[in-house]
Coordinates of N, CA and C in Angstrom, one line a residue:
X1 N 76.7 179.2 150.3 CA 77.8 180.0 150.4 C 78.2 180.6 149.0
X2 N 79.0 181.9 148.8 CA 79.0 182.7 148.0 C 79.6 182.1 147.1
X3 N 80.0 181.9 146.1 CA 81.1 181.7 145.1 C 82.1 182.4 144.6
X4 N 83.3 182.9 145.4 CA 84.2 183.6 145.1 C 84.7 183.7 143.7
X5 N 85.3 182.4 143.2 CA 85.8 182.2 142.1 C 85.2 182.4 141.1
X6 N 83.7 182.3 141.0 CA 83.4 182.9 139.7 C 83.4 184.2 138.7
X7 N 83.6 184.3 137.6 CA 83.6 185.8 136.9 C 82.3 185.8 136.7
X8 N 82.1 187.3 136.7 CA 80.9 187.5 136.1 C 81.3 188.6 134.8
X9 N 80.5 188.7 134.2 CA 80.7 189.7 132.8 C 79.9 190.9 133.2
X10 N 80.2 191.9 132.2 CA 79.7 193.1 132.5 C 78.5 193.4 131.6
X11 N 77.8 193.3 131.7 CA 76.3 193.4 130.8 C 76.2 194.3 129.8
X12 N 77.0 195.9 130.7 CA 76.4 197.1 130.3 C 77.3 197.2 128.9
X13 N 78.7 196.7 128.5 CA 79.1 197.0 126.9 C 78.2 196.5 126.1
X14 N 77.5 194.8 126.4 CA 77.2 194.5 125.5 C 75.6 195.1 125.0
X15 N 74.7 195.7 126.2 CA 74.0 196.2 125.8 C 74.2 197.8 125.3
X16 N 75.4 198.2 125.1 CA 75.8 199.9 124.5 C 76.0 199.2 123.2
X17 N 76.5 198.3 122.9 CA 76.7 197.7 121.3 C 75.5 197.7 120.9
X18 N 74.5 196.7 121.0 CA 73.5 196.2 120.6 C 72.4 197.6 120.1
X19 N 73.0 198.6 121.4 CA 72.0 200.2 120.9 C 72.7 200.6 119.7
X20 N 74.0 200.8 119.6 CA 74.3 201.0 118.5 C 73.8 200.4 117.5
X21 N 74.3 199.1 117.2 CA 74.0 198.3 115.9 C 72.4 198.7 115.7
X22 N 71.3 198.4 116.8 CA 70.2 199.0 116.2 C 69.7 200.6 115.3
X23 N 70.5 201.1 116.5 CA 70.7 202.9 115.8 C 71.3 202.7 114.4
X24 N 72.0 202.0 113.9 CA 73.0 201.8 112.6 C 71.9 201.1 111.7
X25 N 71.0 200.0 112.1 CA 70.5 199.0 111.3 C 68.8 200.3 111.0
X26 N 68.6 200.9 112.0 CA 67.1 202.0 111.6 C 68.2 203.0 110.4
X27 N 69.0 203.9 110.9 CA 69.0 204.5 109.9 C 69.5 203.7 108.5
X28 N 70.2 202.8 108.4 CA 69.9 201.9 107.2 C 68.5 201.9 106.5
X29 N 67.8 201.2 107.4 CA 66.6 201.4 106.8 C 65.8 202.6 106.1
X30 N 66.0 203.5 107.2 CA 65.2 204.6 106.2 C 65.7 205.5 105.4
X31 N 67.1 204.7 104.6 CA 68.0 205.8 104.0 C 66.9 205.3 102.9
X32 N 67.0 206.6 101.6 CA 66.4 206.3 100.8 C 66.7 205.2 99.7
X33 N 66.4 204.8 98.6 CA 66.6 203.8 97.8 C 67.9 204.3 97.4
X34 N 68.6 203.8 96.5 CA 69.7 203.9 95.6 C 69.1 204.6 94.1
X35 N 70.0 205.8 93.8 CA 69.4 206.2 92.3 C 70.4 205.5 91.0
X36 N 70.2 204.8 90.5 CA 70.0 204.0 89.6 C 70.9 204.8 87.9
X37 N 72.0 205.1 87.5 CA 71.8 205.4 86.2 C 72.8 204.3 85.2
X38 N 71.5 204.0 84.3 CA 71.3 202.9 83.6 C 72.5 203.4 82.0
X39 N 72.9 202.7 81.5 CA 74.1 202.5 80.2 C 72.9 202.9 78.8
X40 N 73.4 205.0 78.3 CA 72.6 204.7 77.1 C 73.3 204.9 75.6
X41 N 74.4 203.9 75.5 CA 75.3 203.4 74.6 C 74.4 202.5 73.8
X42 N 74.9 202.6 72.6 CA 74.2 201.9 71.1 C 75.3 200.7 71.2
X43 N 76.2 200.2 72.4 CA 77.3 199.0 72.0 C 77.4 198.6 73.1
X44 N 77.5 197.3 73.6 CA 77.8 196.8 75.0 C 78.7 195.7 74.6
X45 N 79.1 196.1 75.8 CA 80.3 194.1 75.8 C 80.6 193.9 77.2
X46 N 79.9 192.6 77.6 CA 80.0 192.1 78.6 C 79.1 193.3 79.7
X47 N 78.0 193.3 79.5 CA 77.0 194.1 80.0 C 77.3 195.6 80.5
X48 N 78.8 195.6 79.9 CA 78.9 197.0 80.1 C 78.7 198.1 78.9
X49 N 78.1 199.3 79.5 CA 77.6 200.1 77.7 C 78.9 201.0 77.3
X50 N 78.4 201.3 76.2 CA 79.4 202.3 76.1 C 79.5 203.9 76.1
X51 N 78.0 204.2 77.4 CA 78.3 205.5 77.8 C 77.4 205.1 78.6
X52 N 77.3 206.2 79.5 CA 76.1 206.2 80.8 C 75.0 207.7 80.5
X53 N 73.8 207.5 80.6 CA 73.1 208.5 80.7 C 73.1 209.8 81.8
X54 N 73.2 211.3 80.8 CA 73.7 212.3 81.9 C 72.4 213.2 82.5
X55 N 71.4 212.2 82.0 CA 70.1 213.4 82.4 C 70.2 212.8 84.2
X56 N 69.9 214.4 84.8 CA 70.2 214.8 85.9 C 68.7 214.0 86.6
X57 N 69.1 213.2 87.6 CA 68.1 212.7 88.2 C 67.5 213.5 89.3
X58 N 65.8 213.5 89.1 CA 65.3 214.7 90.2 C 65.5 214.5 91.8
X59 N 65.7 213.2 92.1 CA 65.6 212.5 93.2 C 67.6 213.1 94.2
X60 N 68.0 213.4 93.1 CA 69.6 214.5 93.7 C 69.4 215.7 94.0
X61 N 67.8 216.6 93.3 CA 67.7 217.4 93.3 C 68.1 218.4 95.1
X62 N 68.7 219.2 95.4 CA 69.4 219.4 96.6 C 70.7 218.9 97.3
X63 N 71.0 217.7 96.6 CA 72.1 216.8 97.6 C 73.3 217.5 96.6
X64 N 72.9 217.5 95.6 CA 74.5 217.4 94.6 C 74.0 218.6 92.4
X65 N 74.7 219.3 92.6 CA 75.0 220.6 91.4 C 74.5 219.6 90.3
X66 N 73.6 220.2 89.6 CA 73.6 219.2 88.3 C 75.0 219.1 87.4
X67 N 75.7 220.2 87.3 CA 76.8 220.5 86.4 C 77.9 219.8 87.2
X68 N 77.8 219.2 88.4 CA 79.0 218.6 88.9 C 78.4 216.9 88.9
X69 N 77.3 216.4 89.0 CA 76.9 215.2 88.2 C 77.1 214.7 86.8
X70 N 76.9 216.1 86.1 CA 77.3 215.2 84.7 C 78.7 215.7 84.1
X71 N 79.5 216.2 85.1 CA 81.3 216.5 84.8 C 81.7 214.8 85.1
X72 N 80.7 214.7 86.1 CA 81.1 213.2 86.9 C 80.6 212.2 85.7
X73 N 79.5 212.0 86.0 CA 79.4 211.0 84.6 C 80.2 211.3 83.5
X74 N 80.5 212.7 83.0 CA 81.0 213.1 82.0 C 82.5 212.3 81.8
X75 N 82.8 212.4 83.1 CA 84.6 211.2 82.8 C 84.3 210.1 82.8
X76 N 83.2 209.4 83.5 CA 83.1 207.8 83.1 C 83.0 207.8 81.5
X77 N 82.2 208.5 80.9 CA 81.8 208.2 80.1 C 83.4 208.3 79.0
X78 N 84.0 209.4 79.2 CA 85.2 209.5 78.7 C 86.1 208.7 78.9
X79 N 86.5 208.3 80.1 CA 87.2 207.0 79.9 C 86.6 205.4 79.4
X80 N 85.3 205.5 79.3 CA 83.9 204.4 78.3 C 84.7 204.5 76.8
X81 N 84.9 206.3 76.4 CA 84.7 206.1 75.0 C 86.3 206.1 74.6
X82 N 87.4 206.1 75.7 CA 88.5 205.2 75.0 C 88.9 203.9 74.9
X83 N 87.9 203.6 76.2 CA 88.3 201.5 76.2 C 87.3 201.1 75.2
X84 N 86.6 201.3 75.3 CA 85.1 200.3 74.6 C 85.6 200.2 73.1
X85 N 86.2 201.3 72.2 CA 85.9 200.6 71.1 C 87.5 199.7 70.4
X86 N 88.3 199.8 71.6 CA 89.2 198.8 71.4 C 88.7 197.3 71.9
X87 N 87.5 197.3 73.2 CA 87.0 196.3 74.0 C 86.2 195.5 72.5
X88 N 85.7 196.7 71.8 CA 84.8 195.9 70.5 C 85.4 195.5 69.6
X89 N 86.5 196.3 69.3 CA 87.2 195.2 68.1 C 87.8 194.1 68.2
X90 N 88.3 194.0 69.8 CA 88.6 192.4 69.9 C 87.7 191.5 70.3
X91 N 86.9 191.7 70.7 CA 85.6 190.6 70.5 C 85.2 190.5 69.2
X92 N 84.9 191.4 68.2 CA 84.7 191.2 66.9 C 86.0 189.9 66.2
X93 N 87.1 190.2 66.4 CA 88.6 189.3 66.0 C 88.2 188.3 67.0
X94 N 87.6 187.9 68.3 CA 87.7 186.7 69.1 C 86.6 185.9 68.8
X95 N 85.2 186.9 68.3 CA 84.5 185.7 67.3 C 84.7 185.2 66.3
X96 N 85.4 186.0 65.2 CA 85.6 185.0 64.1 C 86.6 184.1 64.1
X97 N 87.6 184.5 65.1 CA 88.4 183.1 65.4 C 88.6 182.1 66.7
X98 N 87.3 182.3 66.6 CA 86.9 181.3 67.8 C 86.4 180.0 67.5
X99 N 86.3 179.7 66.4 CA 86.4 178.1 66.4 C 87.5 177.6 66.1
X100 N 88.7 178.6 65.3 CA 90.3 178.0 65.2 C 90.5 178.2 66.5
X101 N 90.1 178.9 67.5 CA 90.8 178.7 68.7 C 90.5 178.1 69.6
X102 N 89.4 177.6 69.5 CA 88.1 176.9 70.5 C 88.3 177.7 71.9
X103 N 88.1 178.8 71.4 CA 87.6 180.0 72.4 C 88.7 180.9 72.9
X104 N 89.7 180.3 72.8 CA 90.8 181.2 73.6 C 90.9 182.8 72.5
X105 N 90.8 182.7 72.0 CA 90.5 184.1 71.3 C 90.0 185.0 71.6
X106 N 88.8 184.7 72.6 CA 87.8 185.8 73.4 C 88.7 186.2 75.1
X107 N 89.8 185.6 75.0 CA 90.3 186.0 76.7 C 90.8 187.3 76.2
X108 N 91.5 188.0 75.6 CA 91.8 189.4 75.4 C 90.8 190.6 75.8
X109 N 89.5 189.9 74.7 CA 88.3 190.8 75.6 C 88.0 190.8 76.7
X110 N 87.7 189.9 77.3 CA 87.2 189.3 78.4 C 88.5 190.0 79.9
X111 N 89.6 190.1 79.6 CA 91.2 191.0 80.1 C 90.6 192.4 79.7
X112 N 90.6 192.8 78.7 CA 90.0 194.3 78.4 C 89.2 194.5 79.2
X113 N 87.7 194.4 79.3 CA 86.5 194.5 79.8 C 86.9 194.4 81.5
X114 N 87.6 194.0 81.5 CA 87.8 193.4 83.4 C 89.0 194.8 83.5
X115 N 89.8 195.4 82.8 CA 90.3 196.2 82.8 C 89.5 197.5 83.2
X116 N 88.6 197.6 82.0 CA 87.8 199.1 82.1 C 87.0 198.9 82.7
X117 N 86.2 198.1 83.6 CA 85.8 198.0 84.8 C 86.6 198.7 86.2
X118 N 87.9 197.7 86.0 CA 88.4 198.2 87.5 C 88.8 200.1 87.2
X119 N 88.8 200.6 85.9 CA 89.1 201.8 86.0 C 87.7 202.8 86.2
X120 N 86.8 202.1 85.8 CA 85.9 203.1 86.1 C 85.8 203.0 87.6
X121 N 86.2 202.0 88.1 CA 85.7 201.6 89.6 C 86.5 202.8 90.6
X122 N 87.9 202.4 89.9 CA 89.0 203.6 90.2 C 89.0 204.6 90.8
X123 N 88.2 205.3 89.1 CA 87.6 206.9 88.7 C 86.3 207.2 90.0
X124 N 85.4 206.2 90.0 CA 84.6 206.3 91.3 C 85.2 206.5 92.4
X125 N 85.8 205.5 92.9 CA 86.4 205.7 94.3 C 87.2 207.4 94.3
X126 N 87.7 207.6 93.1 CA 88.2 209.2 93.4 C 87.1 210.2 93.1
X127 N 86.0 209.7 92.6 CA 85.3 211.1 92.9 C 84.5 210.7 94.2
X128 N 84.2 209.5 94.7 CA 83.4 209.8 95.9 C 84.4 210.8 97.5
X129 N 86.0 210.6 97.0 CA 86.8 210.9 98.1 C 87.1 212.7 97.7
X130 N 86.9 212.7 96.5 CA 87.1 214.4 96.1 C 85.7 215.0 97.0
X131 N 84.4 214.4 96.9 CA 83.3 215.5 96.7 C 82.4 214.4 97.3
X132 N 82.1 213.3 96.5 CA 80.5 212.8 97.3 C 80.6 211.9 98.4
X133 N 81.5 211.6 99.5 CA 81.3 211.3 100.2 C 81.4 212.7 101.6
X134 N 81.3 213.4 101.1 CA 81.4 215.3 101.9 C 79.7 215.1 101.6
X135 N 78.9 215.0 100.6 CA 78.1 215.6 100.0 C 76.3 214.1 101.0
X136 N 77.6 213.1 101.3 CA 76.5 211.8 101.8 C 76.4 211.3 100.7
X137 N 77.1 211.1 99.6 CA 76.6 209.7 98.9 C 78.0 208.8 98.0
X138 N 77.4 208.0 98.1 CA 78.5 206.8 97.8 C 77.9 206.2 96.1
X139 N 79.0 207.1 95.4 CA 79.1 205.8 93.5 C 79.6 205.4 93.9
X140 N 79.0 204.0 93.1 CA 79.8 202.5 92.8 C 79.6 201.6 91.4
X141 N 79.9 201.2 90.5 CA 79.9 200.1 89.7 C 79.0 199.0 90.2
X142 N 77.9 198.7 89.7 CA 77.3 197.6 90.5 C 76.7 196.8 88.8
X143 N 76.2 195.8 89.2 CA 75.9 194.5 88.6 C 74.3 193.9 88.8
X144 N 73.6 194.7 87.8 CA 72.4 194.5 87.9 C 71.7 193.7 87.0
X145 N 70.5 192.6 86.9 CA 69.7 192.1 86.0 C 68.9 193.6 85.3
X146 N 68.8 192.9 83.9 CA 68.1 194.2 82.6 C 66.5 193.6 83.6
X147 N 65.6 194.8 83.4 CA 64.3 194.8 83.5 C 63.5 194.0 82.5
X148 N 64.0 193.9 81.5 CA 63.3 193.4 79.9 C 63.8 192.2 79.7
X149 N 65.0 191.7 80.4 CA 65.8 190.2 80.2 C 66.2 189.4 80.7
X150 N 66.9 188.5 81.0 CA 67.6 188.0 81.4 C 69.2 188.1 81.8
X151 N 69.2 189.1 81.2 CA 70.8 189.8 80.9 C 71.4 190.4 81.9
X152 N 72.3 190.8 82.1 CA 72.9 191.2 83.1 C 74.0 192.7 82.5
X153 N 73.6 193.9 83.0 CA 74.1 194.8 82.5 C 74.7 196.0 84.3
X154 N 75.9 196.5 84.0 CA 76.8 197.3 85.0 C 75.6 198.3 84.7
X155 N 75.7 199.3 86.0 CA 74.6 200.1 86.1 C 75.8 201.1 87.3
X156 N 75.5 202.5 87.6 CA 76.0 203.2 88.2 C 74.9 203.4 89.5
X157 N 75.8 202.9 90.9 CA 74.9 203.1 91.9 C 75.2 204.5 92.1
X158 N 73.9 205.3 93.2 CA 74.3 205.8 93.8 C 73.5 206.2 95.3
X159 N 74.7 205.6 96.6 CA 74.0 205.2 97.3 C 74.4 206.5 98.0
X160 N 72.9 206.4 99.4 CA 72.8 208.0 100.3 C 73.1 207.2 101.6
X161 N 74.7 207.8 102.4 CA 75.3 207.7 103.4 C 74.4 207.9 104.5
X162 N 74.1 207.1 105.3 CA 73.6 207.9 106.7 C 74.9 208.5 107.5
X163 N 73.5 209.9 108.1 CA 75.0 210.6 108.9 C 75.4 210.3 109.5
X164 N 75.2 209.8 110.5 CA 75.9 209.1 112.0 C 77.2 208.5 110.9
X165 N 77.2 207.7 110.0 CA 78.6 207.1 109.9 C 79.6 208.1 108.7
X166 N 79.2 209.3 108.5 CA 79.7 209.5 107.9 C 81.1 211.0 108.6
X167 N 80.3 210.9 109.8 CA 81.4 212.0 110.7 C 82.1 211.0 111.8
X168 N 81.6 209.6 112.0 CA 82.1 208.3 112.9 C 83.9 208.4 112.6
X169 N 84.5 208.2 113.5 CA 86.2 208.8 113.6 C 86.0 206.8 113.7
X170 N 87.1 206.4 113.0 CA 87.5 204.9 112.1 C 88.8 204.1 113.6

């Protein structure tokens, strides 16, 4: 005899999800790499440099104006060259009085540096909403190992949006 009382579920949402998320996870895949521009400042503190390289990478070539790439870096870099050399003189002052302080000396910098970070981070979030997220690509502040070290140095992502999510209504 039948079993009235039971529910059954409906199969068909959960297989429309599953097409999505696959549709979402391929074009993930074959978006291209992330273009990479690396810190070429003669000063760092706390692996951040104190300017970003503005040679136009060829791999933008089509997506995005070279002169509107390096206006873009051009303000990171400008707001780099008002924090950093206040960021440097207090680390210079938090070393030499870091054994009368047994370290507390270095939190000023360490407050600085976490400062000019979240503003470059800022400065990104407003230019991807002015222009590069219209254009499919997403800057970000990211946290990469040096190639040559063990070190760890901020590096400017810049990642390429797949379309489907970038006309997707939220």
């Amino acid at each position: 005899m039948a079993d009235f009382d039971t529910i059954y579920e409906d199969d068909e949402e959960e297989e429309e999800d599953d097409e999505e998320r696959l549709a979402e996870e391929n074009l993930i895949r074959y978006a291209p790499d992330p273009v990479v521009v690396r810190g070429s400042g003669h000063i760092t503190v706390f692996g951040l440099s104190n300017k970003f390289d503005t040679e136009f990478p060829s791999v933008l070539t089509g997506k995005v104006a070279p002169e509107e790439f390096k206006s873009s870096v051009g303000r990171v870099n400008g707001c780099l060259k008002k924090t950093m050399p206040v960021n440097f003189r207090w680390l210079l002052c938090g070393c030499l009085c870091c054994c009368c302080t047994l370290g507390c000396s270095l939190w000023p910098v360490v407050c600085l540096s976490k400062r000019t970070r979240k503003s470059i981070e800022k400065l990104l979030e407003w230019e991807d909403s002015r222009l590069y997220h219209k254009l499919g690509l997403h800057w970000r502040l990211s946290k990469r190992k040096c190639e040559s070290s063990n070190m760890v140095e901020y590096v400017i992502l810049i990642e390429f949006i797949p379309k489907c999510s970038i006309f997707r209504p939220d």
